[in-house]
Every structure is written in C-alpha cells, then in structure tokens.
Coordinates of C-alpha atoms in Angstrom, one line a residue:
X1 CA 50.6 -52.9 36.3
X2 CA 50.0 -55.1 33.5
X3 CA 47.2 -55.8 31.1
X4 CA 45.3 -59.5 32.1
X5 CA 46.5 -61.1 28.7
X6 CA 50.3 -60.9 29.7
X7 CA 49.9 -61.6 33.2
X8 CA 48.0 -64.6 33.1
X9 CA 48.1 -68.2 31.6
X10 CA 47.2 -68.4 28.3
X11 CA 45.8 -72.1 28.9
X12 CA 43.7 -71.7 32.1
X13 CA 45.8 -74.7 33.2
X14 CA 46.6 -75.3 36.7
X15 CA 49.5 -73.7 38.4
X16 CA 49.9 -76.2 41.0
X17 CA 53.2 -77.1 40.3
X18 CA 54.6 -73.2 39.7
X19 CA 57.3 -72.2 41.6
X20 CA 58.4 -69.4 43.8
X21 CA 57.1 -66.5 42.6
X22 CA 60.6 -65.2 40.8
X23 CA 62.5 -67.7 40.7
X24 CA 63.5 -70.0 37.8
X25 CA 60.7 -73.2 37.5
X26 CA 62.0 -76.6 37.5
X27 CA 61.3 -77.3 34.0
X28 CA 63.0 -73.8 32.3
X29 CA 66.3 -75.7 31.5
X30 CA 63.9 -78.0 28.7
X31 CA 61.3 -75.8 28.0
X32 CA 63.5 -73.1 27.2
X33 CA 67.0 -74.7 25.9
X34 CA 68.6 -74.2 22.4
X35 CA 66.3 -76.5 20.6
X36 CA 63.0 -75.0 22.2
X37 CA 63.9 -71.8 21.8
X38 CA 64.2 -72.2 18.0
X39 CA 61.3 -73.7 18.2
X40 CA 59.6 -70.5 20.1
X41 CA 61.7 -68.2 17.6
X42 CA 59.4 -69.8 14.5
X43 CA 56.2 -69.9 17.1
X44 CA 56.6 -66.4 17.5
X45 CA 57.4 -65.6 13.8
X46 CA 53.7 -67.4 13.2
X47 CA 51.9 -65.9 15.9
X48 CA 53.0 -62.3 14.7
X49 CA 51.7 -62.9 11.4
X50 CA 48.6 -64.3 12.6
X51 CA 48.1 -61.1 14.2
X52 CA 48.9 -59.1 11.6
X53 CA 45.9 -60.5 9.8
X54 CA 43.4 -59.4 12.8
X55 CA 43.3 -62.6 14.8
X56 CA 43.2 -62.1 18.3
X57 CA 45.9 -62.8 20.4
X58 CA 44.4 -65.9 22.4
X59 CA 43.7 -67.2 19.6
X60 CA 47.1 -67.1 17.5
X61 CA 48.6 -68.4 20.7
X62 CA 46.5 -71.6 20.6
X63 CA 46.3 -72.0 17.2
X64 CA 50.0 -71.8 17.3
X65 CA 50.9 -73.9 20.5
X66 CA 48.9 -76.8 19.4
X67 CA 50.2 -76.5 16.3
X68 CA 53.8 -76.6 17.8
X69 CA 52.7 -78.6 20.7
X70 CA 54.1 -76.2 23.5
X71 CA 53.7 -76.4 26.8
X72 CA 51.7 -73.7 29.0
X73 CA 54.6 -72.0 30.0
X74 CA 56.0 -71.8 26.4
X75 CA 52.7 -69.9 25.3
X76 CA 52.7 -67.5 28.3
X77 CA 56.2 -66.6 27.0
X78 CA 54.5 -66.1 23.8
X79 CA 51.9 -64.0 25.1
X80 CA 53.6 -61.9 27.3
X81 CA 55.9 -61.4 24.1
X82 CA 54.2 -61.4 20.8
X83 CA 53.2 -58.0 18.8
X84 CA 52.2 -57.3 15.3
X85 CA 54.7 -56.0 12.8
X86 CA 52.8 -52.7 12.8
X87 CA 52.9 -52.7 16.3
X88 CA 56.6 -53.6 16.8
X89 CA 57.9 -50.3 14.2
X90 CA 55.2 -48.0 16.2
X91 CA 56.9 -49.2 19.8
X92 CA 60.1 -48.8 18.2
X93 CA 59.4 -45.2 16.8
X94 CA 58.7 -43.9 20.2
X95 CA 61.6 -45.8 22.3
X96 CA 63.4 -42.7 23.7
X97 CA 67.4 -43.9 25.4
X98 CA 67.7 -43.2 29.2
X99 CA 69.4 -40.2 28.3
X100 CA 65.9 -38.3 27.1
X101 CA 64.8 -38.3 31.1
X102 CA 68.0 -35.7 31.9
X103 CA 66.2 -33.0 33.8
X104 CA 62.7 -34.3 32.5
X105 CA 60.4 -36.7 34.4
X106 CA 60.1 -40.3 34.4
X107 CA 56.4 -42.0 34.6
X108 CA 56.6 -45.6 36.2
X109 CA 54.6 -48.5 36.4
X110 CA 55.6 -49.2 39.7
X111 CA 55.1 -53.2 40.3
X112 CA 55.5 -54.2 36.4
X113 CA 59.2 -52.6 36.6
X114 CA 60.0 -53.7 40.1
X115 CA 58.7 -57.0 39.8
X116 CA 60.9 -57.5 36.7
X117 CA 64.1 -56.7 38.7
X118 CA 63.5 -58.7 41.3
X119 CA 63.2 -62.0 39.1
X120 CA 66.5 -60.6 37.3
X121 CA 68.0 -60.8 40.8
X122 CA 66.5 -64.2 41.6
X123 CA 67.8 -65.8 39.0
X124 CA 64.4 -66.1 37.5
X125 CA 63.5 -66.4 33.6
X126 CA 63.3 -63.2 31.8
X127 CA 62.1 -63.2 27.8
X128 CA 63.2 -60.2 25.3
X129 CA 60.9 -59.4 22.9
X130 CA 60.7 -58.4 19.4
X131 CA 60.8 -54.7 20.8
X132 CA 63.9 -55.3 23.1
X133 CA 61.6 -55.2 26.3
X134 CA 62.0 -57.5 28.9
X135 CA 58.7 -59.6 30.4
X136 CA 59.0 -62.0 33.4
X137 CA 56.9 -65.2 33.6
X138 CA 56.1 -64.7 37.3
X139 CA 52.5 -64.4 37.4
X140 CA 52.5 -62.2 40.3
X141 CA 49.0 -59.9 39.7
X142 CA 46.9 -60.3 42.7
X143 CA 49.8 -62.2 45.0
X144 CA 52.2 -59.7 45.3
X145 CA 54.9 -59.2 48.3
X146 CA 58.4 -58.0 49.1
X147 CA 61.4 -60.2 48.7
X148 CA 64.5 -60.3 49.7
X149 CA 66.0 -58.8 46.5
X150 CA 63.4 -56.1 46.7
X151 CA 65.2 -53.5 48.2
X152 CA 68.0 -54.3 45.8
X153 CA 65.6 -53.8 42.7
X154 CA 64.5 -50.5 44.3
X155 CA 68.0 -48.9 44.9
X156 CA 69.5 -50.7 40.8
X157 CA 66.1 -48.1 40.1
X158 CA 67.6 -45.2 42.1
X159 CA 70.9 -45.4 40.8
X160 CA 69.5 -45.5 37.0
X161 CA 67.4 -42.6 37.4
X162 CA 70.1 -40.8 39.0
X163 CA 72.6 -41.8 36.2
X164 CA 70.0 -40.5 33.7
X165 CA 69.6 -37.2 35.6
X166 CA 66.0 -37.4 36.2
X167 CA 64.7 -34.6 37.7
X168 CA 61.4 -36.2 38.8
X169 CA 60.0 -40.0 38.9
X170 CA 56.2 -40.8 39.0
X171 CA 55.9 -44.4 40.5
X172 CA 52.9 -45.4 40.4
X173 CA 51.1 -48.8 42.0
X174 CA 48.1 -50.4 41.5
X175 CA 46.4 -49.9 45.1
X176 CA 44.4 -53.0 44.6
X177 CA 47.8 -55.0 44.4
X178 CA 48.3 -56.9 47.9
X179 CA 51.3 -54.9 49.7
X180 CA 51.0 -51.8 47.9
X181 CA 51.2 -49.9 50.7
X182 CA 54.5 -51.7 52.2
X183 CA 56.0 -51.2 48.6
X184 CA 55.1 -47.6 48.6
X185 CA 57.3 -47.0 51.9
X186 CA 60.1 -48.7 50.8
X187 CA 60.5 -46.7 47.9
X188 CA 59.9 -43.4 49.2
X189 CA 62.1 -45.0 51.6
X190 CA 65.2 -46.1 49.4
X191 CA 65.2 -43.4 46.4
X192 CA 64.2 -40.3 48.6
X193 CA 67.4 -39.2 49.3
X194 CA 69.3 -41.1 46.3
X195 CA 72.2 -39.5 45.3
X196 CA 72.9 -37.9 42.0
X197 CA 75.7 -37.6 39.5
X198 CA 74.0 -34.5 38.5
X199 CA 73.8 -32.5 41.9
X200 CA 70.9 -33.2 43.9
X201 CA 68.6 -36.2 43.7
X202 CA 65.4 -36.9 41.5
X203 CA 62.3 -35.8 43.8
X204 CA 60.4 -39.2 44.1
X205 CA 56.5 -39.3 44.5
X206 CA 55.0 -43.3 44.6
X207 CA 51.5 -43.0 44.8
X208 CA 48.3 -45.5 45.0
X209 CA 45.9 -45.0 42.8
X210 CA 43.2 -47.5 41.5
X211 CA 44.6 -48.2 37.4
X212 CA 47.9 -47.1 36.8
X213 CA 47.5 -47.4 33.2
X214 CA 44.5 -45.0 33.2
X215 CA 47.6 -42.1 34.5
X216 CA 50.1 -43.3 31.8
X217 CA 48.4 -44.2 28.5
X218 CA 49.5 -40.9 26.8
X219 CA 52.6 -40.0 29.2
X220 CA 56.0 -39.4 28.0
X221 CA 58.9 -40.9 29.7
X222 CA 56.8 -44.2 30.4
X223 CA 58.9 -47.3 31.9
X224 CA 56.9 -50.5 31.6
X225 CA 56.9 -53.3 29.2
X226 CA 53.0 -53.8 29.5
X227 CA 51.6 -53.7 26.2
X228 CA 48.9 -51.2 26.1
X229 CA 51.6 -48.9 27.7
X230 CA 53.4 -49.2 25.2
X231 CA 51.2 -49.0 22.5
X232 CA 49.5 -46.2 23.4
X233 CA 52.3 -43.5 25.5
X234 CA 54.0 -40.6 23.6
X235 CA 57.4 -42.2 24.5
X236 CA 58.6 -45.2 26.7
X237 CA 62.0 -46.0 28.0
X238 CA 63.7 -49.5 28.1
X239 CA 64.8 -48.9 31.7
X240 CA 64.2 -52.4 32.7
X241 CA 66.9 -53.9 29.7
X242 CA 68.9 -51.0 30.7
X243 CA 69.4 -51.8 34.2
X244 CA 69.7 -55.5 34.1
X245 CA 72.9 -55.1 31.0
X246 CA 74.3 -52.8 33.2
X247 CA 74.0 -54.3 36.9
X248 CA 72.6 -58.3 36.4
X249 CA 75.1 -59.9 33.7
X250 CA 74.1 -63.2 34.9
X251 CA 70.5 -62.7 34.6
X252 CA 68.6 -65.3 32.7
X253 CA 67.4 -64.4 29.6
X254 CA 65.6 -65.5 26.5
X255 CA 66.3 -63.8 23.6
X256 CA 62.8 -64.5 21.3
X257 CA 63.9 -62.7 18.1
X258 CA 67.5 -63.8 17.0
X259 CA 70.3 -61.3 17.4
X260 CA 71.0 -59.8 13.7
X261 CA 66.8 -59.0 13.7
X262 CA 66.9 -57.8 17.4
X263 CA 66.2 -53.6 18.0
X264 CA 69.7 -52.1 18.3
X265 CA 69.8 -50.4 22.0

C-alpha cells in the first residue's frame, strides 16, 4: 500500500478533529493557500537538502516545520512529498508514459492508487511532488472502506488501462487492509469485462496477499506513488496524474515544486 512514514502523521498529534476520510479538511483553504504554499515550496526546498546530507526524514521534517512553524497537516504534506535530489533524477530515469504498458502488463498497488482517485473525486486535497506523483493526505492505512466514488475510481482505472492497451493488470491489496475483500470484488467486478480500444480487454487479476510491496519492489510497469516503490522498481507509471489531467479537471491540487522546475509529463 504505502510505507508507514507517508501514511502517517509526522507529529504523533491527535487526529480528533480530521475529517472525512477523502474529503477536503476544514482548515485546507489557510493551510494550503498562495502564501502557505510558498511557504511549503521553501520547506520543501530545505527538507530535500537536509536529506541530501543523510538526515533522516523525521527528522528534516521537524527540524524544518518548527523552524517554519507549520502545522501537522503541513508536515504530513511534506512527508508524504519530500525526496532527495539523487532520489528525484533516479525516479525520474525510470518514469515510463502510459504508452510503455501497450500489450505489456501493469503491476498495481491496489489501495494506494484507488484511494488516490477517490479523494480526486471527493474533492479532497491532493499534493504533486517534486517527481510529478500525486500523494493524498487521507490517512486511510488500517481504516479503509468503499465510498461512494469508489466505483467511479475503479472504472477512470479501467478505462486508462484500456486506453494504454494493457494486456494484463496485477492489482494487488494489502489483505490486512479492512475491506480488502469487498474491494477485491468490485474490481474484478468493474474492469473484468472493460472494454478496449485495442480489441479485447486487459485480463484483470486483484489478488490478497499479505505486503504488496514485497511483490512489486523490482517490477516493471509499477503504478503507485509510495516511496520505496518507487525507489526501488525497474519502471513506474504516473497513472494516478494521468488519470486525474485527463478525467478530474477540478480536482484539488497542490503543486509543491513551482511549474518551470516541475517534471515535464
């Protein structure tokens, strides 16, 4: 799904007053307007350097949100977002377009991806990192369940992979993940018969197994924006950016890293 430093709140602080799970929290208008997000653009510039000296990434982040006095929410945006220089060009070098999976197989991580298009279709906040990835602020590991917009976020998946010409897609989900099992039939539900530009549909398999990121550390065709993923696949596609550009204009993002330093698509 997602490794424990992205998913969870960087200040240990209490999530009492957190919202619905994808939707936007009451504060996001403040904490991430024009003037904050300046403010998080230099945060970040800091935290990456910090990291690029070997400091761990709790530690930048703390060091760095005192320093800029930012609120937990701020920082989890940071963490879920923040990469070394050397890390960022590595990422980059092995970003593959949506085209790459035409007859080829695509490796999910099944909640991380779906979760992300559901807050995109609640009108939740989304951050873009310095990689072009897209990371939601949900905090869902451990609480997970179906939405309403979940069978929308399921077929917006379909229709990509079928646009792409997949010939195959791997979803997999973390068994231990509450729901797993009802998220499992809704996707084999949904995408086992989506239709194809290319002729006949991708051949779905969503499977449970007990640490997704065991199965894809090392695949090719990876779609997640967790970290180690992406640190440590052969090649990873943005499918998440892809989809939400293409179907969720009015989706609520936070761009992180201004738009002339920004990844090109």
């Amino acid at each position: 799904m997602t490794d424990t430093d992205e998913r969870h709140d960087p200040t240990g602080s209490s999530r009492a007053s957190e919202p619905a799970p994808r939707g936007g929290h009451p504060d996001d208008a403040r904490l991430f307007g024009p003037e904050a997000v300046a403010k998080l653009r230099v945060a970040l510039e800091e935290v990456t350097w910090l990291l690029g000296r070997g400091y761990p990434l709790r530690t930048a982040i703390r060091t760095v949100g005192d320093h800029h006095q930012l609120a937990a929410r701020q920082r989890l945006a940071l963490q879920r977002s923040a990469c070394s220089e050397a890390q960022r060009a590595s990422r980059l070098a092995r970003r593959a377009p949506a085209s790459s999976l035409r007859g080829a197989e695509a490796n999910i991580d099944g909640f991380n991806l779906i979760i992300t298009l559901e807050v995109a279709l609640s009108g939740g906040l989304l951050v873009r990192g310095p990689e072009g990835v897209l990371r939601d602020l949900a905090g869902l590991r451990g609480s997970y369940a179906p939405i309403a917009e979940t069978d929308s976020a399921i077929d917006l998946l379909g229709g990509a992979l079928s646009d792409a010409g997949a010939a195959r897609a791997r979803v997999l989900l973390d068994a231990a993940v509450p729901s797993s099992g009802k998220l499992r039939a809704r996707l084999l539900e949904r995408l086992g018969g989506a239709p194809s530009s290319s002729g006949a549909p991708p051949s779905i398999e969503a499977t449970l197994v007990p640490d997704p990121d065991r199965l894809l550390v090392g695949a090719a065709g990876v779609v997640s924006s967790d970290s180690v993923l992406l640190d440590r696949c052969a090649c990873w596609i943005n499918l998440a950016d892809e989809i939400v550009a293409a179907h969720v204009p009015a989706a609520r993002i936070v761009d992180l890293v201004p738009g002339d330093e920004a990844p090109g698509p």
